[in-house]
CSV table of C-alpha atoms in Angstrom, one decimal:
chain,number,residue,atom,x,y,z
A,502,MET,CA,2.4,29.3,-13.5
A,503,ASP,CA,5.2,28.7,-11.0
A,504,VAL,CA,5.0,25.2,-8.4
A,505,VAL,CA,3.4,26.8,-5.9
A,506,SER,CA,0.2,28.0,-8.0
A,507,LEU,CA,-0.2,24.8,-9.8
A,508,LEU,CA,0.5,23.2,-6.3
A,509,SER,CA,-2.8,25.1,-5.3
A,510,GLU,CA,-4.9,24.2,-7.6
A,511,LEU,CA,-3.5,19.4,-7.4
A,512,VAL,CA,-4.4,20.4,-3.2
A,513,SER,CA,-8.0,21.5,-4.3
A,514,PHE,CA,-8.8,18.2,-5.8
A,515,GLU,CA,-9.9,15.9,-2.2
A,516,THR,CA,-8.3,12.8,-3.8
A,517,VAL,CA,-8.4,10.6,-0.6
A,518,ASN,CA,-8.3,7.2,-0.9
A,519,ASP,CA,-10.2,6.0,1.8
A,520,PRO,CA,-11.4,2.2,1.4
A,521,VAL,CA,-13.5,1.4,4.6
A,522,LYS,CA,-15.1,4.4,3.5
A,523,GLY,CA,-16.0,3.8,0.0
A,524,MET,CA,-13.7,6.9,-0.6
A,525,LYS,CA,-11.5,7.3,-3.9
A,526,PRO,CA,-10.4,9.9,-5.9
A,527,SER,CA,-12.9,10.9,-9.0
A,528,LYS,CA,-11.5,11.9,-12.4
A,529,ASP,CA,-11.7,15.6,-12.1
A,530,CYS,CA,-7.7,16.0,-10.8
A,531,PRO,CA,-6.7,13.5,-13.5
A,532,LYS,CA,-8.0,15.5,-16.3
A,533,PHE,CA,-6.9,18.7,-15.0
A,534,ILE,CA,-3.5,16.8,-15.2
A,535,LYS,CA,-4.0,15.8,-18.6
A,536,ASP,CA,-5.6,19.6,-20.1
A,537,THR,CA,-2.8,21.1,-18.3
A,538,LEU,CA,-0.1,18.7,-19.6
A,539,ASP,CA,-1.6,19.2,-23.3
A,540,SER,CA,-2.1,23.2,-23.2
A,541,TRP,CA,2.5,23.1,-23.0
A,542,GLY,CA,1.8,20.4,-26.0
A,543,ILE,CA,2.6,17.0,-24.0
A,544,GLU,CA,0.6,14.1,-25.3
A,545,SER,CA,-1.2,11.6,-22.4
A,546,GLU,CA,-3.6,10.2,-22.0
A,547,ILE,CA,-6.0,8.6,-18.3
A,548,ILE,CA,-6.1,4.8,-17.4
A,549,GLU,CA,-7.8,3.0,-16.1
A,550,LYS,CA,-8.1,0.4,-14.0
A,551,ASP,CA,-10.8,-1.3,-11.6
A,552,GLY,CA,-12.3,2.9,-10.9
A,553,TYR,CA,-8.7,3.9,-10.4
A,554,TYR,CA,-6.9,6.3,-12.5
A,555,ALA,CA,-3.4,7.2,-13.8
A,556,VAL,CA,-1.9,10.0,-16.4
A,557,TYR,CA,-0.1,8.3,-18.6
A,558,GLY,CA,2.9,9.9,-21.1
A,559,GLU,CA,6.5,9.5,-22.9
A,560,ILE,CA,9.2,12.6,-24.4
A,561,GLY,CA,11.5,12.0,-26.5
A,562,ASP,CA,12.6,8.9,-29.1
A,563,GLY,CA,15.0,5.9,-29.0
A,564,SER,CA,14.8,3.6,-26.1
A,565,PRO,CA,13.6,4.5,-23.1
A,566,LYS,CA,15.8,5.8,-20.5
A,567,VAL,CA,13.9,6.9,-17.5
A,568,LEU,CA,10.7,6.6,-15.8
A,569,PHE,CA,9.2,9.4,-13.5
A,570,MET,CA,5.8,9.0,-11.4
A,571,ALA,CA,4.5,10.7,-8.8
A,572,HIS,CA,1.0,10.2,-7.5
A,573,PHE,CA,-1.6,12.5,-6.7
A,574,ASP,CA,-4.2,10.6,-4.3
A,575,VAL,CA,-3.8,11.4,-1.0
A,576,VAL,CA,-4.8,9.9,2.9
A,577,PRO,CA,-8.1,10.9,4.9
A,578,VAL,CA,-8.0,13.4,6.6
A,579,ASN,CA,-9.5,14.6,10.9
A,580,PRO,CA,-10.6,18.0,10.3
A,581,GLU,CA,-10.7,19.2,12.8
A,582,GLU,CA,-7.1,18.3,14.0
A,583,TRP,CA,-6.0,20.7,11.5
A,584,LYS,CA,-5.5,24.5,11.5
A,585,THR,CA,-6.0,25.4,8.6
A,586,ASP,CA,-8.5,23.8,5.7
A,587,PRO,CA,-6.3,20.8,4.1
A,588,PHE,CA,-7.9,21.2,0.9
A,589,LYS,CA,-6.7,24.5,0.3
A,590,LEU,CA,-3.3,25.4,0.0
A,591,THR,CA,-1.9,27.6,3.0
A,592,ILE,CA,1.2,29.7,2.9
A,593,GLU,CA,2.5,30.8,6.5
A,594,GLY,CA,6.0,31.9,6.1
A,595,ASP,CA,8.6,29.2,4.2
A,596,ARG,CA,6.1,26.5,4.7
A,597,ALA,CA,2.8,25.5,2.9
A,598,TYR,CA,0.2,24.0,4.6
A,599,GLY,CA,-2.2,21.1,2.8
A,600,ARG,CA,-3.2,17.2,2.6
A,601,GLY,CA,-0.8,15.8,0.0
A,602,SER,CA,1.8,19.5,0.1
A,603,ALA,CA,4.6,17.0,0.7
A,604,ASP,CA,3.1,13.5,-0.2
A,605,ASP,CA,2.4,13.6,-2.7
A,606,LYS,CA,1.4,16.5,-4.6
A,607,GLY,CA,4.2,18.9,-4.5
A,608,ASN,CA,5.9,16.3,-6.5
A,609,VAL,CA,3.5,15.9,-9.3
A,610,ALA,CA,3.5,19.3,-9.8
A,611,SER,CA,7.6,19.6,-9.9
A,612,LEU,CA,7.0,16.9,-12.5
A,613,MET,CA,5.0,18.7,-14.1
A,614,LEU,CA,6.7,21.4,-15.1
A,615,ALA,CA,9.8,19.7,-15.4
A,616,LEU,CA,7.7,18.7,-19.0
A,617,ARG,CA,7.1,21.4,-19.8
A,618,ASP,CA,10.6,21.8,-20.1
A,619,LEU,CA,11.6,18.9,-21.7
A,620,VAL,CA,9.3,18.2,-24.3
A,621,ASN,CA,11.1,21.1,-25.7
A,622,GLU,CA,14.8,20.4,-25.5
A,623,LYS,CA,16.5,17.2,-27.6
A,624,LEU,CA,16.5,14.2,-25.1
A,625,ASP,CA,18.9,11.8,-25.5
A,626,GLY,CA,16.4,8.9,-25.3
A,627,LYS,CA,12.5,8.3,-24.4
A,628,VAL,CA,11.8,10.0,-21.1
A,629,ILE,CA,7.9,8.1,-19.3
A,630,PHE,CA,6.1,9.5,-17.2
A,631,ALA,CA,2.9,8.7,-15.2
A,632,PHE,CA,1.0,10.7,-12.6
A,633,THR,CA,-1.1,7.9,-9.9
A,634,GLY,CA,-3.9,7.3,-8.2
A,635,ASP,CA,-3.9,4.6,-6.0
A,636,GLU,CA,-0.5,4.3,-4.9
A,637,GLU,CA,-1.8,5.3,-0.5
A,638,ILE,CA,-4.0,1.8,-1.1
A,639,GLY,CA,-1.3,-0.4,-2.1
A,640,GLY,CA,-0.3,1.0,-6.1
A,641,ASN,CA,-1.9,-1.7,-8.5
A,642,MET,CA,-1.8,1.6,-11.3
A,643,ALA,CA,1.7,1.6,-11.1
A,644,MET,CA,2.0,-2.4,-11.1
A,645,HIS,CA,-0.1,-2.5,-14.3
A,646,ILE,CA,1.9,-0.2,-15.6
A,647,ALA,CA,4.9,-1.4,-15.1
A,648,GLU,CA,3.8,-5.1,-16.5
A,649,LYS,CA,2.4,-2.7,-18.9
A,650,LEU,CA,5.9,-1.7,-19.6
A,651,ARG,CA,7.3,-5.4,-19.3
A,652,ASP,CA,5.4,-6.5,-22.4
A,653,GLU,CA,5.9,-4.3,-24.3
A,654,GLY,CA,9.5,-3.8,-24.2
A,655,LYS,CA,9.7,-0.3,-23.3
A,656,LEU,CA,11.7,-1.0,-19.1
A,657,PRO,CA,13.5,1.8,-18.6
A,658,THR,CA,17.1,1.5,-17.5
A,659,TYR,CA,16.6,3.7,-14.3
A,660,MET,CA,13.0,5.4,-12.5
A,661,VAL,CA,13.2,8.1,-10.6
A,662,ASN,CA,10.0,8.0,-8.5
A,663,ALA,CA,9.0,11.5,-7.5
A,664,ASP,CA,7.3,10.2,-3.5
A,665,GLY,CA,9.9,11.2,-0.9
A,666,ILE,CA,11.4,13.3,1.6
A,667,GLY,CA,13.8,15.6,2.4
A,668,MET,CA,15.1,15.9,-0.7
A,669,LYS,CA,17.6,13.6,-0.7
A,670,PRO,CA,17.8,10.5,-3.2
A,671,ILE,CA,16.0,7.5,-1.0
A,672,ILE,CA,17.4,4.2,-2.0
A,673,ARG,CA,16.3,1.7,0.4
A,674,ARG,CA,13.0,0.9,1.4
A,675,ARG,CA,11.1,-2.5,3.3
A,676,LYS,CA,8.3,-3.9,1.9
A,677,GLY,CA,4.5,-3.7,3.5
A,678,PHE,CA,3.1,-7.2,4.7
A,679,SER,CA,-0.5,-6.5,6.1
A,680,VAL,CA,-2.2,-8.8,8.8
A,681,GLU,CA,-5.5,-9.0,9.7
A,682,ILE,CA,-6.4,-10.9,13.0
A,683,ARG,CA,-10.1,-11.9,13.6
A,684,VAL,CA,-11.3,-13.3,16.7
A,685,LYS,CA,-15.1,-14.2,17.6
A,686,PRO,CA,-16.8,-12.2,20.4
A,687,GLU,CA,-17.0,-14.4,23.9
A,688,LYS,CA,-19.7,-12.3,26.2
A,689,THR,CA,-20.0,-13.3,29.4
A,690,LYS,CA,-20.8,-11.0,33.1
A,691,ALA,CA,-18.6,-10.2,35.4
A,692,LYS,CA,-19.1,-7.7,39.0
A,693,GLY,CA,-16.8,-4.9,39.2
A,694,ILE,CA,-16.7,-0.8,38.1
A,695,VAL,CA,-16.9,0.4,34.7
A,696,ARG,CA,-14.6,2.9,33.6
A,697,GLU,CA,-13.4,4.5,30.5
A,698,ARG,CA,-9.6,4.8,29.8
A,699,LYS,CA,-8.4,7.3,26.8
A,700,PHE,CA,-4.8,6.4,25.0
A,701,TYR,CA,-3.3,9.3,22.6
A,702,VAL,CA,0.2,8.8,19.9
A,703,LYS,CA,3.1,10.5,20.7
A,704,THR,CA,5.7,11.9,18.6
A,705,PRO,CA,7.7,14.2,20.8
A,706,VAL,CA,10.7,14.1,17.6
A,707,VAL,CA,9.0,13.6,14.0
A,708,GLU,CA,5.3,14.6,14.1
A,709,THR,CA,3.4,12.7,12.0
A,710,ARG,CA,1.3,9.2,11.5
A,711,HIS,CA,2.5,7.3,8.5
A,712,ALA,CA,2.8,3.9,10.4
A,713,ALA,CA,6.5,3.6,8.7
A,714,TYR,CA,7.7,6.8,10.9
A,715,PHE,CA,6.7,5.4,14.0
A,716,LEU,CA,9.8,4.2,16.1
A,717,PRO,CA,9.3,2.7,19.3
A,718,GLY,CA,11.4,3.7,22.7
A,719,VAL,CA,10.3,7.3,20.8
A,720,ASP,CA,7.0,7.5,20.2
A,721,THR,CA,3.6,6.4,21.7
A,722,HIS,CA,1.2,4.6,20.1
A,723,PRO,CA,-2.1,4.4,21.4
A,724,MET,CA,-2.9,0.6,21.0
A,725,ILE,CA,0.1,-0.1,22.0
A,726,ALA,CA,-0.4,1.4,25.2
A,727,LEU,CA,-4.0,0.3,25.4
A,728,SER,CA,-2.7,-3.6,25.2
A,729,GLN,CA,-0.7,-2.8,28.2
A,730,PHE,CA,-3.1,-1.6,30.2
A,731,VAL,CA,-4.5,-4.5,29.5
A,732,ARG,CA,-1.9,-6.8,30.4
A,733,ASN,CA,-1.1,-5.0,33.4
A,734,PHE,CA,-4.0,-4.0,35.2
A,735,ASN,CA,-5.8,-7.3,34.5
A,736,VAL,CA,-8.9,-5.5,33.5
A,737,LEU,CA,-11.6,-6.8,31.2
A,738,ALA,CA,-12.6,-5.2,27.6
A,739,ILE,CA,-16.0,-3.6,27.4
A,740,SER,CA,-15.3,-1.9,23.9
A,741,LEU,CA,-13.2,-0.5,21.8
A,742,GLU,CA,-13.9,2.5,19.9
A,743,GLY,CA,-11.1,5.6,18.2
A,744,LYS,CA,-10.1,7.6,14.6
A,745,PHE,CA,-9.3,4.7,12.7
A,746,LEU,CA,-8.1,5.7,9.3
A,747,LYS,CA,-5.9,3.0,7.6
A,748,GLY,CA,-4.3,0.1,7.9
A,749,ASN,CA,-0.5,2.5,7.4
A,750,VAL,CA,-1.7,5.3,9.1
A,751,VAL,CA,-1.7,5.6,13.3
A,752,PRO,CA,-5.3,6.4,15.3
A,753,SER,CA,-4.5,9.7,17.1
A,754,GLU,CA,-6.7,8.3,20.1
A,755,VAL,CA,-8.6,5.0,21.1
A,756,THR,CA,-10.8,4.8,24.1
A,757,LEU,CA,-11.8,2.0,25.7
A,758,ARG,CA,-14.6,0.8,28.3
A,759,TYR,CA,-14.0,-1.7,30.3
A,760,LEU,CA,-14.5,-3.3,33.9
A,761,ASP,CA,-12.6,-2.9,37.1
A,762,LEU,CA,-12.6,-6.2,38.7
A,763,GLY,CA,-14.5,-6.2,42.2
A,764,GLU,CA,-17.2,-5.2,44.5
A,765,GLY,CA,-20.1,-3.5,42.0
A,766,GLN,CA,-22.6,-4.3,39.2
A,767,GLU,CA,-22.4,-7.4,37.2
A,768,VAL,CA,-21.9,-5.8,33.6
A,769,GLU,CA,-21.5,-7.9,30.5
A,770,VAL,CA,-18.0,-7.9,29.3
A,771,ASP,CA,-16.0,-9.7,25.7
A,772,LEU,CA,-13.5,-11.9,26.8
A,773,GLY,CA,-12.7,-12.5,22.8
A,774,LEU,CA,-11.9,-9.0,22.6
A,775,THR,CA,-9.7,-8.9,26.1
A,776,ARG,CA,-7.5,-11.8,24.5
A,777,LEU,CA,-6.7,-9.7,21.4
A,778,LEU,CA,-6.5,-6.5,23.1
A,779,ARG,CA,-3.7,-8.1,25.7
A,780,SER,CA,-1.8,-10.0,22.5
A,781,ILE,CA,-0.7,-6.9,20.9
A,782,VAL,CA,2.2,-6.1,22.8
A,783,PRO,CA,3.6,-9.8,21.8
A,784,LEU,CA,2.6,-9.3,18.3
A,785,VAL,CA,4.5,-5.6,17.6
A,786,ARG,CA,7.6,-8.0,19.3
A,787,ALA,CA,7.1,-10.4,16.5
A,788,PRO,CA,11.2,-11.4,16.2
A,789,ILE,CA,11.0,-11.5,12.4
A,790,LYS,CA,14.2,-11.7,10.5
A,791,PRO,CA,14.5,-9.5,7.4
A,792,GLU,CA,16.8,-10.7,4.3
A,793,LYS,CA,18.7,-7.4,4.2
A,794,TYR,CA,19.9,-4.7,6.2
A,795,SER,CA,17.4,-1.7,7.2
A,796,ASP,CA,18.1,1.6,9.2
A,797,TYR,CA,14.7,1.2,10.6
A,798,GLY,CA,14.9,-2.6,11.1
A,799,VAL,CA,11.2,-4.6,11.5
A,800,SER,CA,8.5,-2.2,12.5
A,801,ILE,CA,4.5,-3.6,13.9
A,802,THR,CA,1.6,-1.3,14.2
A,803,PRO,CA,-1.5,-1.6,15.1
A,804,ASN,CA,-3.2,1.1,13.6
A,805,VAL,CA,-7.5,-0.3,12.7
A,806,TYR,CA,-9.6,-2.0,14.7
A,807,SER,CA,-13.2,-3.0,13.8
A,808,PHE,CA,-16.0,-5.0,14.6
A,809,GLU,CA,-17.4,-7.2,11.4
A,810,GLY,CA,-19.6,-9.6,13.6
A,811,HIS,CA,-15.8,-10.7,14.6
A,812,HIS,CA,-13.3,-8.3,16.1
A,813,VAL,CA,-10.4,-7.4,13.9
A,814,ILE,CA,-7.4,-5.8,14.4
A,815,LYS,CA,-5.5,-4.9,11.8
A,816,LEU,CA,-1.2,-4.4,11.7
A,817,ASP,CA,0.9,-3.5,9.6
A,818,ILE,CA,4.5,-4.5,8.9
A,819,ARG,CA,7.6,-3.2,7.5
A,820,ALA,CA,9.9,-5.5,6.3
A,821,MET,CA,13.8,-5.8,4.3
A,822,SER,CA,12.3,-9.4,3.0
A,823,ASN,CA,10.0,-10.8,0.3
A,824,SER,CA,9.0,-14.0,2.7
A,825,LYS,CA,5.5,-13.7,3.2
A,826,GLU,CA,5.6,-17.7,4.6
A,827,GLU,CA,8.3,-16.4,7.2
A,828,ILE,CA,6.1,-13.5,8.7
A,829,GLU,CA,3.3,-15.8,8.8
A,830,ARG,CA,4.9,-18.8,10.7
A,831,THR,CA,6.0,-15.7,13.7
A,832,ILE,CA,2.6,-14.4,13.9
A,833,GLN,CA,1.1,-17.3,13.7
A,834,GLU,CA,2.4,-18.4,17.0
A,835,ILE,CA,2.5,-15.9,18.4
A,836,VAL,CA,-1.3,-15.8,18.0
A,837,GLU,CA,-1.4,-19.8,19.5
A,838,PHE,CA,-0.4,-18.3,22.8
A,839,ASN,CA,-2.3,-15.7,22.8
A,840,VAL,CA,-5.6,-15.7,20.9
A,841,PRO,CA,-5.2,-19.4,20.1
A,842,GLU,CA,-9.4,-19.3,18.9
A,843,ALA,CA,-8.3,-16.2,16.6
A,844,GLU,CA,-8.2,-16.8,12.9
A,845,VAL,CA,-5.2,-14.8,11.0
A,846,ASP,CA,-4.8,-14.0,7.1
A,847,ILE,CA,-1.7,-12.0,5.7
A,848,ARG,CA,-1.0,-10.4,2.8
A,849,THR,CA,0.9,-8.9,0.0
A,850,ASN,CA,1.8,-8.3,-3.5
A,851,GLU,CA,4.0,-11.1,-4.7
A,852,LYS,CA,4.9,-8.7,-7.9
A,853,ALA,CA,6.4,-6.4,-5.5
A,854,GLY,CA,9.5,-6.2,-3.9
A,855,TYR,CA,11.5,-3.7,-1.6
A,856,LEU,CA,13.8,-1.0,-2.7
A,857,PHE,CA,17.7,-1.2,-2.1
A,858,THR,CA,20.0,0.2,-4.9
A,859,ASP,CA,23.4,0.2,-4.6
A,860,PRO,CA,24.9,4.0,-3.0
A,861,GLN,CA,27.5,3.6,-5.7
A,862,ASP,CA,24.9,3.1,-9.1
A,863,ARG,CA,24.8,6.0,-11.6
A,864,ILE,CA,21.1,7.5,-11.0
A,865,VAL,CA,22.4,7.9,-6.7
A,866,ARG,CA,26.0,9.6,-8.2
A,867,VAL,CA,24.1,11.9,-10.7
A,868,THR,CA,21.1,13.3,-8.6
A,869,ILE,CA,23.5,13.9,-5.7
A,870,ASP,CA,26.2,15.9,-7.6
A,871,ILE,CA,23.2,17.5,-9.6
A,872,LEU,CA,21.7,18.4,-5.3
A,873,ARG,CA,25.1,19.9,-4.7
A,874,GLU,CA,24.7,22.4,-6.9
A,875,LEU,CA,21.6,23.3,-5.7
A,876,GLY,CA,22.6,24.5,-2.1
A,877,GLU,CA,21.9,20.8,-1.0
A,878,ASP,CA,24.2,19.2,1.5
A,879,ALA,CA,22.5,15.5,0.2
A,880,GLU,CA,23.7,11.3,0.9
A,881,PRO,CA,21.8,9.0,0.1
A,882,MET,CA,19.3,7.4,3.0
A,883,GLU,CA,16.7,5.0,3.5
A,884,GLY,CA,13.4,5.9,3.8
A,885,PRO,CA,10.9,4.3,6.1
A,886,GLY,CA,7.7,4.1,3.9
A,887,ALA,CA,7.0,1.9,0.6
A,888,SER,CA,6.2,2.9,-2.3
A,889,ASP,CA,5.7,2.5,-6.6
A,890,SER,CA,9.2,1.8,-6.8
A,891,ARG,CA,8.5,-1.6,-5.5
A,892,TYR,CA,7.0,-2.5,-8.1
A,893,PHE,CA,9.8,-2.0,-10.6
A,894,THR,CA,12.7,-3.3,-9.2
A,895,PRO,CA,12.4,-6.1,-9.1
A,896,TYR,CA,12.8,-5.9,-12.5
A,897,GLY,CA,15.9,-5.0,-12.4
A,898,VAL,CA,15.3,-1.1,-14.0
A,899,LYS,CA,17.1,0.8,-11.1
A,900,ALA,CA,15.7,3.0,-9.0
A,901,ILE,CA,15.7,6.0,-6.9
A,902,ASP,CA,12.5,7.6,-4.6
A,903,ILE,CA,12.8,11.4,-3.7
A,904,GLY,CA,10.8,14.5,-3.6
A,905,PRO,CA,11.1,18.2,-0.8
A,906,LYS,CA,11.4,19.2,2.5
A,907,GLY,CA,8.4,19.2,4.4
A,908,GLY,CA,6.5,17.1,7.1
A,909,ASN,CA,3.6,15.8,9.3
A,910,ILE,CA,3.0,13.0,6.6
A,911,HIS,CA,0.1,11.5,6.5
A,912,GLY,CA,-0.9,13.0,9.8
A,913,PRO,CA,-2.2,16.8,10.3
A,914,ASN,CA,-1.1,19.9,9.2
A,915,GLU,CA,1.0,18.1,6.3
A,916,TYR,CA,3.0,21.5,5.2
A,917,VAL,CA,6.2,21.5,2.3
A,918,GLU,CA,8.8,24.2,2.8
A,919,ILE,CA,8.8,26.3,-0.4
A,920,ASN,CA,11.9,26.8,-0.9
A,921,SER,CA,13.0,23.3,-0.8
A,922,LEU,CA,10.1,22.9,-3.6
A,923,LYS,CA,11.3,25.3,-6.0
A,924,LYS,CA,14.3,23.2,-7.1
A,925,MET,CA,12.4,20.2,-7.5
A,926,PRO,CA,11.7,20.7,-11.5
A,927,MET,CA,14.5,22.0,-11.8
A,928,LEU,CA,16.4,18.9,-10.5
A,929,TYR,CA,13.9,16.8,-12.6
A,930,LYS,CA,14.8,18.1,-16.3
A,931,ARG,CA,18.6,17.7,-15.2
A,932,LEU,CA,18.1,14.3,-14.5
A,933,ALA,CA,16.1,13.6,-17.2
A,934,MET,CA,18.9,15.4,-19.8
A,935,GLU,CA,21.8,14.2,-17.6
A,936,LEU,CA,21.2,10.2,-16.8
């Protein structure tokens, strides 16, 4: 079995994580991974925690040297935006299209094949591997594995988190924070003309819906554009709908029903919703102070709106910071100026950190040397989004994230480049043997 055919099998499992719709991966995909590894003589076990699954195993003897990790869960899809079936791997030229092809089932397939070869090699130390099923909703399974290894005295020296893109070692990633702002409806009557306007996402350079990749000044976020419209034209909101998926996915479109004040019929409007929408522009420009340098600075995107008795907007914040207090203080100040009646809830996993590995560290240098021998012009880089490596770096584990070339992460028509993908099993095998 080669990496493309194995990836095809993995993509066919609809391992969507969507808490809003109550969707989570079943046991089918991890069972397939375990059964396949078993057929190659690799022992593993399925771990269950809070209804989510992971496949965990160890090969080799001695002190733990390196942990390889990848995830098999994927983000939701809007099928009408796809040109192919998102759960059927479709090959066009050097691209293989399918949900999870780049994030992250291409890496799952590559690691599995690397393990198939490594089980027959003489290893200088123990190699640990894990395939998790909840990375896209916070990665509690990775946190559980990190604590398990800590408690058992098995924390490795190095971690290769196979959850990257571009065939370059990712040595920096920001930490994620989730902010929920709730405001009660405040209905009143006003005269004017009822209108409707749609706002669309625009990503002219990098086609993606991943919130961490959103770049102000280049990309257009529909919720930010909507907020600017409400602020500048002094309209009153009636209702809001949109293609909202999850906290770290930019919605492709949103639709605002509003009242254009003036002569016309008397209509019920919502002042609470209006103030909340107006507050988005200052919120995404919050002056949050990071602890360390990041190529991407601090990014704030409003990706989810819902009505649950209250109007609720959820912000995705990425910053090279561990300070929930600093972020809470800054956001609260903006809310008090713009929506003083609103409630604010800020969440982050206190056990997670950010990734900040020295570019001269051995794991980085060895990775670059191998990539160059495989014909890749590689330099260390920063990744926009967070990943499961953040649960291991607080324990002193030296980590990188890496993965094949591809595109449209979290967006329609996600793909992986096949020639790049075919190099990944050898990269992972050599890292296990040379670190």
